[in-house]
mmCIF file of C-alpha atoms and ligand atoms in Angstrom:
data_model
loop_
_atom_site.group_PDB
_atom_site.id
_atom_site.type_symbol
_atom_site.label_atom_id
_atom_site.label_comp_id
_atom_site.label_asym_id
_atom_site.label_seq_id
_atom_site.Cartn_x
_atom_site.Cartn_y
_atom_site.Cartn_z
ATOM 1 C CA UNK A 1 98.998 -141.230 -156.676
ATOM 2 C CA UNK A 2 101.394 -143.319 -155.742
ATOM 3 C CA UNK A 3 99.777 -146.610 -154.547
ATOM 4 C CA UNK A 4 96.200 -148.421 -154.580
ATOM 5 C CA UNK A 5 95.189 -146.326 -150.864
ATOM 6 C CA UNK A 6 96.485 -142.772 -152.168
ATOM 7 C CA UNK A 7 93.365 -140.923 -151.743
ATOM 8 C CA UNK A 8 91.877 -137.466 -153.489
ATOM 9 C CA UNK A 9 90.244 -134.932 -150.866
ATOM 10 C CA UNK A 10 86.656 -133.878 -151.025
ATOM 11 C CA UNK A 11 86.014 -130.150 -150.678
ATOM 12 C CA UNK A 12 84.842 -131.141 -147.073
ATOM 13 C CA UNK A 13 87.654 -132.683 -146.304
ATOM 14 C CA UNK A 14 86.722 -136.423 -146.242
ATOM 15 C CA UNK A 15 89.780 -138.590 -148.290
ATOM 16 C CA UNK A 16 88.588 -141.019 -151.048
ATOM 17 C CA UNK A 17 90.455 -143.248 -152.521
ATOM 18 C CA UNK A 18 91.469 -142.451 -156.362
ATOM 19 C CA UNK A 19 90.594 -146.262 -157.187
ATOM 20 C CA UNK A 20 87.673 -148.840 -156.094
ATOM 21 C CA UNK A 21 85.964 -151.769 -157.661
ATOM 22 C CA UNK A 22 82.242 -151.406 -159.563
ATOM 23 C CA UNK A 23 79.993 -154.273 -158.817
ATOM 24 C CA UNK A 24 77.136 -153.183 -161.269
ATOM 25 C CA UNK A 25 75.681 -155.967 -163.397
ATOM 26 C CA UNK A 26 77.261 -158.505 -160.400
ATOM 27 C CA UNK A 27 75.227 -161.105 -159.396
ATOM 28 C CA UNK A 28 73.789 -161.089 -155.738
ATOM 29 C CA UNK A 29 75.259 -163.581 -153.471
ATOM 30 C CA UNK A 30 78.449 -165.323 -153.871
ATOM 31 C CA UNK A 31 79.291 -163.894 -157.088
ATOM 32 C CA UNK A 32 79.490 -160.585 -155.734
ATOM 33 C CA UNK A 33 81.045 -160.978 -152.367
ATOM 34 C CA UNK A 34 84.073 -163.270 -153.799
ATOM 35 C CA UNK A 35 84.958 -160.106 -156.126
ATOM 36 C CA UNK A 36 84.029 -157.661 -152.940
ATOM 37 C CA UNK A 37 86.647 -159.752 -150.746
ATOM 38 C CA UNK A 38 88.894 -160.547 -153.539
ATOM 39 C CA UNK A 39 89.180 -156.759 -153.992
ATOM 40 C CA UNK A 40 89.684 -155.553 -150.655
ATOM 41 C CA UNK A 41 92.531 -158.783 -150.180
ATOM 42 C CA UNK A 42 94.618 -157.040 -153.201
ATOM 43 C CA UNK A 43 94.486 -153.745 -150.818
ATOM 44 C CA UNK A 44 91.023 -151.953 -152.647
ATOM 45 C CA UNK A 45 89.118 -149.559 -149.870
ATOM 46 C CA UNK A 46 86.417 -148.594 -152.165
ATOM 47 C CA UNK A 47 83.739 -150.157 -153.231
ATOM 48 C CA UNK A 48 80.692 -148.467 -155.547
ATOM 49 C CA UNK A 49 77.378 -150.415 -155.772
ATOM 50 C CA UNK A 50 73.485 -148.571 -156.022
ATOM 51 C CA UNK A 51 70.431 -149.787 -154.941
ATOM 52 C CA UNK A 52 69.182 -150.884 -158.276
ATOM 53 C CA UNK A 53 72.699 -152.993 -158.753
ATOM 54 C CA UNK A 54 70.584 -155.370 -156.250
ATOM 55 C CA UNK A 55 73.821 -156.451 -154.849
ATOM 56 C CA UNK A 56 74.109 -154.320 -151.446
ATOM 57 C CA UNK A 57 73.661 -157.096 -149.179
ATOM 58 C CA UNK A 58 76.138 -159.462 -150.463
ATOM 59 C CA UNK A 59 78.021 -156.342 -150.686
ATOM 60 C CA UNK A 60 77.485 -155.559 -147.106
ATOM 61 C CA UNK A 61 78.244 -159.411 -146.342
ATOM 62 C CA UNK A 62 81.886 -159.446 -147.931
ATOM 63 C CA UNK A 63 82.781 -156.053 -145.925
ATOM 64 C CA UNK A 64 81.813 -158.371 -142.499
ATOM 65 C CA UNK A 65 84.130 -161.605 -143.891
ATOM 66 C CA UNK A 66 86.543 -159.468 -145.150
ATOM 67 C CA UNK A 67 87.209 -158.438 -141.405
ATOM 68 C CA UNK A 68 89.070 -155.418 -142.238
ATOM 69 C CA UNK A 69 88.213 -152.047 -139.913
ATOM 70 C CA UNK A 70 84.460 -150.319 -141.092
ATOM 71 C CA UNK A 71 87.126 -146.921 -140.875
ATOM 72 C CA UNK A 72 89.668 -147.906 -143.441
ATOM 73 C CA UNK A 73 87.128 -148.411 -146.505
ATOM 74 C CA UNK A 74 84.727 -145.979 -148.865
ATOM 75 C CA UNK A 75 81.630 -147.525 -149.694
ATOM 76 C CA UNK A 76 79.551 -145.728 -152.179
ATOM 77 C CA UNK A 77 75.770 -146.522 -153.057
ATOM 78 C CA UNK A 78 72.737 -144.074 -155.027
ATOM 79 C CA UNK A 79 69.195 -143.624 -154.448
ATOM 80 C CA UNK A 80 67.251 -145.079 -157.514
ATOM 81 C CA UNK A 81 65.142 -143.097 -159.946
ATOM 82 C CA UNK A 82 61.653 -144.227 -159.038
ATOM 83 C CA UNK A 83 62.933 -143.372 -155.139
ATOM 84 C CA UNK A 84 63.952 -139.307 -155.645
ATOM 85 C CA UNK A 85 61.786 -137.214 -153.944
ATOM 86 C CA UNK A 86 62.620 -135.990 -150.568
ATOM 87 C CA UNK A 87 60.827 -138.313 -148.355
ATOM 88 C CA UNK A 88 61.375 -141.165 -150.788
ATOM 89 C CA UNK A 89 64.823 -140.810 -150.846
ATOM 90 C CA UNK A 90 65.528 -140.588 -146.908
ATOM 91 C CA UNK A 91 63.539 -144.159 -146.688
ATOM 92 C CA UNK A 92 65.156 -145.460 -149.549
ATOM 93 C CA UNK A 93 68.789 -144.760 -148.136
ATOM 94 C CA UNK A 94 67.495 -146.789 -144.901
ATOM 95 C CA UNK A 95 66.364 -149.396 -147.018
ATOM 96 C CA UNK A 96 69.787 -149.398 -148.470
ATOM 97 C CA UNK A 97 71.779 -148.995 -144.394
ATOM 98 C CA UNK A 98 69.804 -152.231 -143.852
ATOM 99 C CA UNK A 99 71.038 -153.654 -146.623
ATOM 100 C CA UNK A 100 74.928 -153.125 -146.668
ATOM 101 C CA UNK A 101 74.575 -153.743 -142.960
ATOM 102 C CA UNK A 102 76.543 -150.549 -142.030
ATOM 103 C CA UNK A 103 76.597 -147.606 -139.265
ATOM 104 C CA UNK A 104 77.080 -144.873 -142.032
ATOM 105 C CA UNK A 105 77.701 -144.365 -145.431
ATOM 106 C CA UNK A 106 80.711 -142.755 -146.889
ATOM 107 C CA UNK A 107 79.402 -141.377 -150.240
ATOM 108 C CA UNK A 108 75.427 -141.466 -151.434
ATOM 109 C CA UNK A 109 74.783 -140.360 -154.797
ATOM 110 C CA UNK A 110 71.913 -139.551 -157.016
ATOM 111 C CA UNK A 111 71.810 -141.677 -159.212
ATOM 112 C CA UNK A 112 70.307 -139.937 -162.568
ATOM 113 C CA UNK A 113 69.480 -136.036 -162.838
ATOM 114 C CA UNK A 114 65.319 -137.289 -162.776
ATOM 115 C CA UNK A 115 63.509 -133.929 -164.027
ATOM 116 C CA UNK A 116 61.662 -132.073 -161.825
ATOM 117 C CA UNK A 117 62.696 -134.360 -158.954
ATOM 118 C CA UNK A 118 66.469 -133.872 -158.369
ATOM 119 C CA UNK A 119 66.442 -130.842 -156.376
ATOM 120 C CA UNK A 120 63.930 -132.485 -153.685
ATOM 121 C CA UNK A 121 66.722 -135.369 -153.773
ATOM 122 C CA UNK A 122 69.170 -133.229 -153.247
ATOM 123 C CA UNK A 123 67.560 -131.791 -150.164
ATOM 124 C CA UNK A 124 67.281 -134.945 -148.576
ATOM 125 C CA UNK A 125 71.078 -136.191 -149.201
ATOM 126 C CA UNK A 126 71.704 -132.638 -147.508
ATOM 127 C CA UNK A 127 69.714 -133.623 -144.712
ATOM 128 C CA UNK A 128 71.542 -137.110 -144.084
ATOM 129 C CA UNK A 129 74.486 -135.417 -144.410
ATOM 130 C CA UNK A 130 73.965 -133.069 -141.870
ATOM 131 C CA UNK A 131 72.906 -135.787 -139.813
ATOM 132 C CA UNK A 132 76.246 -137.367 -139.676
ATOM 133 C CA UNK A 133 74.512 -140.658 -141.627
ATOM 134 C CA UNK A 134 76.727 -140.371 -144.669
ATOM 135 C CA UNK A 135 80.685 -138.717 -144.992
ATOM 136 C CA UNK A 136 80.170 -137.122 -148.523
ATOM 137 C CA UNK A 137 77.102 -136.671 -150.816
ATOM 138 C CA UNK A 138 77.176 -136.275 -154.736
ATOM 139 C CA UNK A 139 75.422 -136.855 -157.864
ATOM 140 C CA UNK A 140 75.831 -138.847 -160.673
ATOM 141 C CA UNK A 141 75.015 -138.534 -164.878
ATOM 142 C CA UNK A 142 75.172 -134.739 -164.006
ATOM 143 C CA UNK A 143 75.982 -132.356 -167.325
ATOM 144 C CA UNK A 144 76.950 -128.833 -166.417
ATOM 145 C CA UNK A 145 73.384 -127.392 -166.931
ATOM 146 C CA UNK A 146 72.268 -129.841 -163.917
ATOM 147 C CA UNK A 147 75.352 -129.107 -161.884
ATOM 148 C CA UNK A 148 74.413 -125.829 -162.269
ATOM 149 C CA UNK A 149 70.357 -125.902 -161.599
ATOM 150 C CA UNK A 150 71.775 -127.833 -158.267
ATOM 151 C CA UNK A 151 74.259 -124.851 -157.846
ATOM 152 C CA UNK A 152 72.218 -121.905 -157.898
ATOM 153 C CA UNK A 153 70.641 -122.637 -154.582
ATOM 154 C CA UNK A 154 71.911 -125.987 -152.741
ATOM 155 C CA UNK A 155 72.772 -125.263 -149.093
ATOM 156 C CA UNK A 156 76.380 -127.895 -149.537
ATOM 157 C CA UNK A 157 77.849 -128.602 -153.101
ATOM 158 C CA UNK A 158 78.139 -132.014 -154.459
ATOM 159 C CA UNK A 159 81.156 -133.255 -153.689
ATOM 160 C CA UNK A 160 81.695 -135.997 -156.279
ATOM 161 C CA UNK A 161 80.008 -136.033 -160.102
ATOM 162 C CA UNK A 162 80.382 -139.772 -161.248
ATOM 163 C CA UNK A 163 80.049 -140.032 -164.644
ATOM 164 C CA UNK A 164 80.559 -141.788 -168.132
ATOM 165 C CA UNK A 165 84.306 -141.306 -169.112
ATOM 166 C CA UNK A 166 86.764 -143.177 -171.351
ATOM 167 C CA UNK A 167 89.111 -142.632 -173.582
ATOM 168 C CA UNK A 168 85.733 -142.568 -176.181
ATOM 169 C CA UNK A 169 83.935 -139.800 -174.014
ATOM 170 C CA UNK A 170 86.478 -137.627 -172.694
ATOM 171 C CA UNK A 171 84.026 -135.285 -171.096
ATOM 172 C CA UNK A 172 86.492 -132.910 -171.061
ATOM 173 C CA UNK A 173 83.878 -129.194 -170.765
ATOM 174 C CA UNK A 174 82.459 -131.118 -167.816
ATOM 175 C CA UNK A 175 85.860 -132.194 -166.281
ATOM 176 C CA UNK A 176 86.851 -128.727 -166.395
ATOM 177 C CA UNK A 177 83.600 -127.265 -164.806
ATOM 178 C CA UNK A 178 83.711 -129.566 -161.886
ATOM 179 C CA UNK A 179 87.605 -128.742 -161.170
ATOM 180 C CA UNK A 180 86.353 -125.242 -161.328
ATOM 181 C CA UNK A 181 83.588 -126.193 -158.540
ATOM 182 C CA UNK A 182 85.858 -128.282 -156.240
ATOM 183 C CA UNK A 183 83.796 -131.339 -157.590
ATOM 184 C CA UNK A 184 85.212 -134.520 -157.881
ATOM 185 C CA UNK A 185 84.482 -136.145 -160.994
ATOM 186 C CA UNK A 186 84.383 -140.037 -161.163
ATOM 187 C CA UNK A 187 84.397 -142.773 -164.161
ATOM 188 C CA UNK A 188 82.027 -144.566 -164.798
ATOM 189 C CA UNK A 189 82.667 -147.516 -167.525
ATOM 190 C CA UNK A 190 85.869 -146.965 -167.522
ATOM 191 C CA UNK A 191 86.667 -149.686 -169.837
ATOM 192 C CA UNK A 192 83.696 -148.688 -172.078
ATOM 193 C CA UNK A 193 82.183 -152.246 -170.872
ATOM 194 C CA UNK A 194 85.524 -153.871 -172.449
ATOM 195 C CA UNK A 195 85.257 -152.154 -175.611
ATOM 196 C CA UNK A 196 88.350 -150.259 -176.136
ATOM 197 C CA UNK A 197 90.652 -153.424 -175.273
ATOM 198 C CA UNK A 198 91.390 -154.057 -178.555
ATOM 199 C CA UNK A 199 92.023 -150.215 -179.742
ATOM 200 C CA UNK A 200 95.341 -149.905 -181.623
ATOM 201 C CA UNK A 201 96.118 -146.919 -179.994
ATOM 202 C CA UNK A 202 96.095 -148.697 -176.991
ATOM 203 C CA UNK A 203 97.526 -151.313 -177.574
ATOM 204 C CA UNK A 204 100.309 -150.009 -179.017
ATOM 205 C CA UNK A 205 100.936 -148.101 -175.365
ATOM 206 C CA UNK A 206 100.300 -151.331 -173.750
ATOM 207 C CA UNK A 207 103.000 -152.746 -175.591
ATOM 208 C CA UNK A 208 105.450 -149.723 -175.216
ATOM 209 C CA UNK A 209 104.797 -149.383 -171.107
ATOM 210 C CA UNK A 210 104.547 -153.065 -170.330
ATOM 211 C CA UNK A 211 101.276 -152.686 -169.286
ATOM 212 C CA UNK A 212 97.415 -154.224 -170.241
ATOM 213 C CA UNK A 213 95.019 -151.799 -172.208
ATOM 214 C CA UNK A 214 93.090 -151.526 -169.393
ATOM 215 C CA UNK A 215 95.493 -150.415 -167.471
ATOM 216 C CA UNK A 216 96.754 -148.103 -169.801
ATOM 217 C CA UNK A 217 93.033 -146.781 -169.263
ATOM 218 C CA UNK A 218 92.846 -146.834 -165.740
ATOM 219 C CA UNK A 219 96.229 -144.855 -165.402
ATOM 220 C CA UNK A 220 95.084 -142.505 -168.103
ATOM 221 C CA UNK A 221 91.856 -141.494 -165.940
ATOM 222 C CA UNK A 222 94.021 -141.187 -162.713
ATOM 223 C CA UNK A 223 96.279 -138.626 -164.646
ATOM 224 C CA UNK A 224 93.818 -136.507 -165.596
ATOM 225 C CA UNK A 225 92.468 -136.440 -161.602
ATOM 226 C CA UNK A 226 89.582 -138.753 -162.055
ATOM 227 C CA UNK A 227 88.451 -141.257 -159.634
ATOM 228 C CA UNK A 228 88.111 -144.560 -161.325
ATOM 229 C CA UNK A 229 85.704 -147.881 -160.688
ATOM 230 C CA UNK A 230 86.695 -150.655 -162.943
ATOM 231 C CA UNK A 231 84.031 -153.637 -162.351
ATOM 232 C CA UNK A 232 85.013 -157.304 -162.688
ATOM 233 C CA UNK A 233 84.209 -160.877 -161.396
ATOM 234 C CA UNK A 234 87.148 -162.122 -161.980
ATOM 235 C CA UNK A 235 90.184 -162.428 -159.025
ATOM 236 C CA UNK A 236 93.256 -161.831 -161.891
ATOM 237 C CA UNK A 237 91.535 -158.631 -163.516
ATOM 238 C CA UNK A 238 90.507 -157.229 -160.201
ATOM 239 C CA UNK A 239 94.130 -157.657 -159.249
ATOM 240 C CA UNK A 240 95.494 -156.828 -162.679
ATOM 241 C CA UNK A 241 93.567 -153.674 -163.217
ATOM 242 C CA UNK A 242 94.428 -151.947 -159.813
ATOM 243 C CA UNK A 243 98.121 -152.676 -160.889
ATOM 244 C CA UNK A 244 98.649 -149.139 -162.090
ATOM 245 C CA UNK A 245 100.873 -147.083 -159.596
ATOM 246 C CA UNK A 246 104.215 -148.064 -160.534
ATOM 247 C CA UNK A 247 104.143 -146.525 -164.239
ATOM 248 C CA UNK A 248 103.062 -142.809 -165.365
ATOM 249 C CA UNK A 249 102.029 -141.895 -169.118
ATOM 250 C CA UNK A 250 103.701 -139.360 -170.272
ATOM 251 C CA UNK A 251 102.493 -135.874 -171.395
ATOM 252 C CA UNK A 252 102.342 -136.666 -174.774
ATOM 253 C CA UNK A 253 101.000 -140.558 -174.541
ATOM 254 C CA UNK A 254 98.397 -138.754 -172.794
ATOM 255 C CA UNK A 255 97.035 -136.662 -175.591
ATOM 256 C CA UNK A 256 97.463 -139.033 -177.898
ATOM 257 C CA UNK A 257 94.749 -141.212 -175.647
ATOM 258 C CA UNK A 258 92.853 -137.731 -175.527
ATOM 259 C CA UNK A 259 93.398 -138.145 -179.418
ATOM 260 C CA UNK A 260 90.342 -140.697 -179.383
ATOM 261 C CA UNK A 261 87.910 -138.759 -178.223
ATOM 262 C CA UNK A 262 84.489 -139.198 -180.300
ATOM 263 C CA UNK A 263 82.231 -138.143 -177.441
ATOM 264 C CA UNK A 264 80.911 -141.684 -177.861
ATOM 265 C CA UNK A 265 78.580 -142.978 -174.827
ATOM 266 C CA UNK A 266 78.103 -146.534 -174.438
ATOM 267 C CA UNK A 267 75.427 -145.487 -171.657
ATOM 268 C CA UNK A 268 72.256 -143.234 -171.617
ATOM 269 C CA UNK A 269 72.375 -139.916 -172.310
ATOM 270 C CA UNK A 270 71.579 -138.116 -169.213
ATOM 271 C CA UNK A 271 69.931 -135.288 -170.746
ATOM 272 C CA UNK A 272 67.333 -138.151 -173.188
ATOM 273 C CA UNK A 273 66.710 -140.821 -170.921
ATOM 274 C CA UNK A 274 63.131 -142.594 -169.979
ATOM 275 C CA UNK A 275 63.589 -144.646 -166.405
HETATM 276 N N1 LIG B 1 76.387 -144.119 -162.064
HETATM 277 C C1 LIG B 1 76.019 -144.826 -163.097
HETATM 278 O O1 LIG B 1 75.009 -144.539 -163.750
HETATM 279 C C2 LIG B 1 76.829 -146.015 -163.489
HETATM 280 C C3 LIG B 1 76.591 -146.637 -164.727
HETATM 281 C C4 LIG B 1 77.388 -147.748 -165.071
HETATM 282 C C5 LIG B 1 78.393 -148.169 -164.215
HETATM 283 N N2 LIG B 1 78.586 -147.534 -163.008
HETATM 284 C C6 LIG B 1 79.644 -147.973 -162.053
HETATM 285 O O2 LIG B 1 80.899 -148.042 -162.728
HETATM 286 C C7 LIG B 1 81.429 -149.364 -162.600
HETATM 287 C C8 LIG B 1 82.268 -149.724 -163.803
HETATM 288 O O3 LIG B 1 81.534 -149.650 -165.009
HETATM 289 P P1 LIG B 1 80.986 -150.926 -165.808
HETATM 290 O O4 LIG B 1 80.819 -152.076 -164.908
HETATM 291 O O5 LIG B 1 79.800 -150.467 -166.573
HETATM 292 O O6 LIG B 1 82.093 -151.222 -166.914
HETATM 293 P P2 LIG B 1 83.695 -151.267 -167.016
HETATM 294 O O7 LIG B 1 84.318 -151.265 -165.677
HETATM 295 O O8 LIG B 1 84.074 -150.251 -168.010
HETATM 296 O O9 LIG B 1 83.911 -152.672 -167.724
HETATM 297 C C9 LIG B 1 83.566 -153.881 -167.125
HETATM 298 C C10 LIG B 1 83.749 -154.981 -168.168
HETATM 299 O O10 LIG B 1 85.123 -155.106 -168.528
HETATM 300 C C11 LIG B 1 85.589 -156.410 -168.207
HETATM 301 N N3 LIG B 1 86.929 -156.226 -167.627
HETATM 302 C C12 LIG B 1 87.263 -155.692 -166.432
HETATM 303 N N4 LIG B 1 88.587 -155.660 -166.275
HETATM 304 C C13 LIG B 1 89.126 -156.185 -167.381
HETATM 305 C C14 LIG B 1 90.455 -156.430 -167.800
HETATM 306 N N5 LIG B 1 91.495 -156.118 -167.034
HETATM 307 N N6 LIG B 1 90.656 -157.008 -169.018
HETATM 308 C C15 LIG B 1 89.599 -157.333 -169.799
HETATM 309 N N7 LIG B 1 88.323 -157.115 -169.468
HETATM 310 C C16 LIG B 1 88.082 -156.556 -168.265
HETATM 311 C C17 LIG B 1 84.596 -156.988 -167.226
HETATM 312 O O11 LIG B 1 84.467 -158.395 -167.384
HETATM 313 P P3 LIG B 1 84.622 -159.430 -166.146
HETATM 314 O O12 LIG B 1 83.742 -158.987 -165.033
HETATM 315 O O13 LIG B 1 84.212 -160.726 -166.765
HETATM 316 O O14 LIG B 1 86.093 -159.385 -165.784
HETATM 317 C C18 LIG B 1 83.296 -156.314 -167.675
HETATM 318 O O15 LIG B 1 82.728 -156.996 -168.757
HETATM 319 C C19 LIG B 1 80.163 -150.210 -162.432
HETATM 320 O O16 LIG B 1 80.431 -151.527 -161.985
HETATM 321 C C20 LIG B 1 79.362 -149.370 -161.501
HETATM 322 O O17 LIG B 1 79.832 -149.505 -160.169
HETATM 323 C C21 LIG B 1 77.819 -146.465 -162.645
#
């Protein structure tokens, strides 16, 4: 990981890039495709929205005025809750195509492990995969038990698992189990919303490496091999945060991040959640 484009390979073989920009809770329209183009000008390729982030055209319009090749970027979106199901879902990823304006999709995701409906999800992301519509398929707010449900009789293995993890929710049973399963695992809040910016901990290491918190926090998740999505709608943070290739924590900075571990969600709980 040695600059913004370095990429991690899926256990199919498609290359996606260790870093991107999160538009969720970005307004539709010009507030989300200035930080879309703003990103992809400071060299980002990926980009992760969703369906219910209501943003996928204006995502889809920044990719067109960015004018940089469909080929060089990852662009992520997830089939909504109320969608899974397998019909559901292969009209809801249309609905989404339409949307983002694109040819194919490099990475669909389900969104939230929906009881009794996942599997029939997952059938239809293995059907759109095999139909060449979309590069990579995974799942997202996964715990092990639903990685392995998914498992015990998918026809292709998820290739990503994005999920909740900071330095407050270190995850680190479910890191493990997805190395294990040549699943990619993927950070969600990384910043814990900017909560953890004012951390001592962290701010002490921001102080000894030269660097901001949240960059002390984006480098830590690259270290420990997990993608990360930082979201922000502003042109110096989106700039500032992917600033984190030219410095490496070292072994035991790490673990003292690892130190601050309360498995502490600032999200729903994936295995108690209503919508
Ligand atoms: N799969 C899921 O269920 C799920 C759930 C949640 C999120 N996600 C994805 O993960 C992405 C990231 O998570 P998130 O948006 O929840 O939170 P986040 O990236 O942890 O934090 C974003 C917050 O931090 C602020 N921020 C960003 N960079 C900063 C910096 N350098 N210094 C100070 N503050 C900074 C942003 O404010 P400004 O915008 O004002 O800069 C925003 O308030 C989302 O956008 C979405 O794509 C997925």
């Amino acid at each position: 990981m040695k600059t913004l484009q370095d990429t991690t390979v899926l256990h199919n073989g498609i290359k996606m890039p260790w870093f991107g920009l999160g538009v969720f809770k970005v307004e539709e329209g010009q507030e989300v495709i200035n930080s879309v183009k703003w990103a992809i000008e400071a060299g980002y390729k990926s980009i992760d929205t969703a369906a219910i982030y209501k943003n996928e055209e204006g995502v889809g319009q920044a990719i067109k005025e960015a004018g940089v090749p469909r080929e060089e970027l990852f662009i992520t979106t997830k089939v909504w809750n109320k969608d899974q199901g397998y019909e559901s879902t292969l009209a809801a990823f249309e609905t989404s195509m339409e949307k983002l304006g694109l040819e194919y999709l490099d990475l669909y995701l389900v969104h939230w492990p929906v009881k009794g409906k996942y599997k029939e999800t997952w059938r239809a992301l293995e059907k759109l995969y095999k139909d060449g519509k979309v590069k990579a398929i995974g799942v997202s707010n996964f715990n092990v038990h639903h990685l392995e449900d998914i498992l015990a009789d998918c026809e292709i293995k998820p290739m990503v698992n994005q999920v909740e993890y900071h330095p407050r929710l270190a995850q680190k049973e479910l890191l493990l189990f997805c190395k294990d399963n040549g699943i990619q695992m993927e950070a969600w809040s990384p910043l814990m919303q900017g909560e953890l910016l004012d951390e001592p901990t962290l701010v002490e290491l921001a102080q000894k490496y030269g660097k901001s918190v949240a960059q002390i926090i984006l480098r830590w998740d690259l270290q420990n091999g997990v993608v990360t999505i930082p979201k922000s709608i502003k042109k110096h943070r989106i700039v500032e945060n992917a600033d984190i290739f030219d410095f490496e924590l070292s072994l035991e900075d790490m673990a003292k991040i690892d130190g601050l571990n309360e498995d502490r969600r600032i999200g729903p709980d994936p295995d108690n959640f209503d919508f």
